[in-house]
Amino acid sequence: MLQISFAKQVMIWLTVIVGLTFAMPNGFYGRVEGHNDALTNPQALIDNGATAPEVEQMAAGWPAFLPSGLVNLGLDLRGGAHLLVEVKLSDVHASFMEGFWPEVRDVLVAERDTVGLVTREDSPPDELRVRISEPGGVNRAFELIRGLSQPVPSFTGTLSNNIEVSVSGTILTITLSEAELLAMNERTMAQTLEIIRRRIDEVGTREPTIQRQGGERVLVQVPGVGSAQEIIELLGTTAQLTFNPVVNVTGDANQSPGSGNTIVPSIDNPGTYYILESRPVVTGEDLENAQLDFDQNGRPAVAFRFNTSAARKFGDFTLENIGSPFAIVLDDEVISAPTIQSHIPGGSGIITGNFSVEEATNLAVLLRAGALPAELTFLEERTIGPELGQDSIDAGKIACIVAGLAILIYMILSYGLFGVFANIALIINVGLIFGLLSIVGATLTLPGIAGIVLTIGMAVDANVIVFERIREELKTAKGPARAIELGYEKALSSIVDANITTFITAVILFTMGSGPVSGFAVTLGFGIITSVFTAIFVTRSIIAIWFGRTRPKTIEV
C-alpha cells in the first residue's frame, strides 16, 4: 500500500523546514550580513565610519532567534584582492644566528684561558664563524659550542641537533642542521599564516582565503576589498615593536653606537638618529591590547596595555629612569621618543606621532595581531572589481532561472500532475542546497554556480526514473497505489547507483582539487544529497498525501 507512516512524514517535512529555514537568510543577504558584522566585529564598523547607534540598528536588523548563516560569496563573485606573497625564510635563519652569537661568545669567553681571544668573522647571514686565538683550544671550543645545541625531532622519528659545527684551523663555523631548517621553516610558515589571518580578521573582512602555496609562499584572497593596496599596506609591515632606552641622539648615521647599542633613524625627523640600547625593556609580544586613542591635543594615537609581567618590568624601568627618554621602535625606526615624566605602574601607555586616524587604527591592528616572523615579498597583486562579480552573479541567476523554467515546463508537459509534484521537490531541492551551504559556511564561487545549475538539471533524473517505472507498472494493469509503490521500489537501486558514482566523483574533486574546483565539487556533492532526498522522500510524501486525500481509481503519469 502507498502509505508513509506519520512519524516518517514528520521527519521528512521537519528536515525540509529546517533546511529552508537555514537557507532563508540568503534571501535577505545585505540585512543579515550587516547584522552579523555588527555582532562579530562592531569595532571594525566604527573604525570604518559607522556610529554606535548605526551599529546597534544593524545588529537589530535580523531576528536573533533565526539562523544567520550565509553562503559566502567568493572572490570571483564579490570582487576583492588577490595576492601571492613570499615569506623570506632566510630572515629567520639570519635572526637565529644573530641571537645565537651572544650565547657562543659568553660560553667561549668563560674559557678564555684555554681558547684565547674570541672574535666573530664575516660570514653569510645564515652562518656564524668564530675565530679563537689559541690553536690548542679548538677541540675545547668545539665541545663548548656543541654543548649549546638543542635536540630537534625529525620526520623520521630520530633526534637531531639544531646546529652543526665544523672546524677549519682556528675558525669554527656554525650552521643550522637540516632538521632544524625544516622545523624552523614549518614554524615560520605556520606563524605567518596565523598572523596574516589575524590581521585580516581584525579589520572585519569576511571569509578570506589564506592558503600556503609550496614551501615559502602564501595565497591571500580577500573578497569585498576595494584595492589590493589596502591589503598590502596591512600585511607589508612586519610590526616588530620594542621599547628601548635611549643612550644619545645624533645627526650622524655612521656614528659608532658602541658595544651593546644600535643606531636607529627617526621616522618623523629625517636626519635624526637615536643611539639605543640593543636589549629592549619590553617588546610588542608583551602587549595585551592596543587600540585607537587620542592624545591630550586631540591627535590620533595608539593606546596600549602590557600583560602583568611586562607591566611590572615596564613600571620598574620608568621608576628608575624618570626624566630620561625612551624610544618606541617599530620595524627599526623610532616612531616616538618621549621623556619619562613619572612612574608608570599600570603597564598602560600611549604611542603618539604624526598619525592620521587611519594610520593609528592600522598600527593598533598590527600590534594586536602580532609581528610577522619574516618579511613578505609580494609576487602577484590583483584587484578584481565588484562589477565583474556582479556580472557573474547576474549571469548565474539568469542561467538558474532559464534552466529551472525549462525543466519545470518539460516535467509538466511530460508527466502532468506528477510533473508538478516533481517541480515542487525541485524548488525545495534548490532551497536545501543553499541551506546546507549556509550551515557549513561554504564559499560560493562562479564554478559553484555552475554546479548548482548542473544539479538542477540532474535533480529531476530520479523522478523521471520513478515515473517511467510507474508507467510500466500501470501497463501491466496494476492498481494506481500498487503501481506507484512498485515504481519507487524498482527505481530505488538505479537512483542510488547513479548518484553514488557521481557523489564519489564530487568527493574526489573536492579532495584533490582546490579553489574553483573545490567550489564546484561542494555544490555538486550537496546537490546530489538533496536531490536524492527530495526525489525519494519528498516527492513520494507529496504523492502519498495527494493519493490519501483523493483516492483516484486511475492515474496518468
GROMACS .gro file of C-alpha atoms in nm, residues 268 291-304 335-336 338 349-357 360:
model
   28
  268ASP     CA    1   5.930   6.174   1.177
  291GLN     CA    2   4.357   5.046   2.022
  292LEU     CA    3   4.297   5.383   1.859
  293ASP     CA    4   4.306   5.673   2.104
  294PHE     CA    5   4.374   6.046   2.104
  295ASP     CA    6   4.643   6.237   2.289
  296GLN     CA    7   4.589   6.548   2.503
  297ASN     CA    8   4.597   6.764   2.190
  298GLY     CA    9   4.329   6.561   2.019
  299ARG     CA   10   4.566   6.397   1.772
  300PRO     CA   11   4.526   6.028   1.681
  301ALA     CA   12   4.743   5.795   1.887
  302VAL     CA   13   4.757   5.431   1.991
  303ALA     CA   14   4.680   5.331   2.349
  304PHE     CA   15   4.837   5.008   2.467
  335ILE     CA   16   5.824   5.643   1.595
  336SER     CA   17   5.827   5.822   1.930
  338PRO     CA   18   5.902   6.062   2.493
  349GLY     CA   19   5.063   5.392   2.783
  350ILE     CA   20   5.005   5.577   2.461
  351ILE     CA   21   5.210   5.594   2.142
  352THR     CA   22   5.199   5.939   1.985
  353GLY     CA   23   5.328   6.055   1.649
  354ASN     CA   24   5.213   6.227   1.337
  355PHE     CA   25   4.943   5.968   1.276
  356SER     CA   26   4.623   6.006   1.081
  357VAL     CA   27   4.322   5.824   1.221
  360ALA     CA   28   4.676   5.491   1.408
   0.00000   0.00000   0.00000
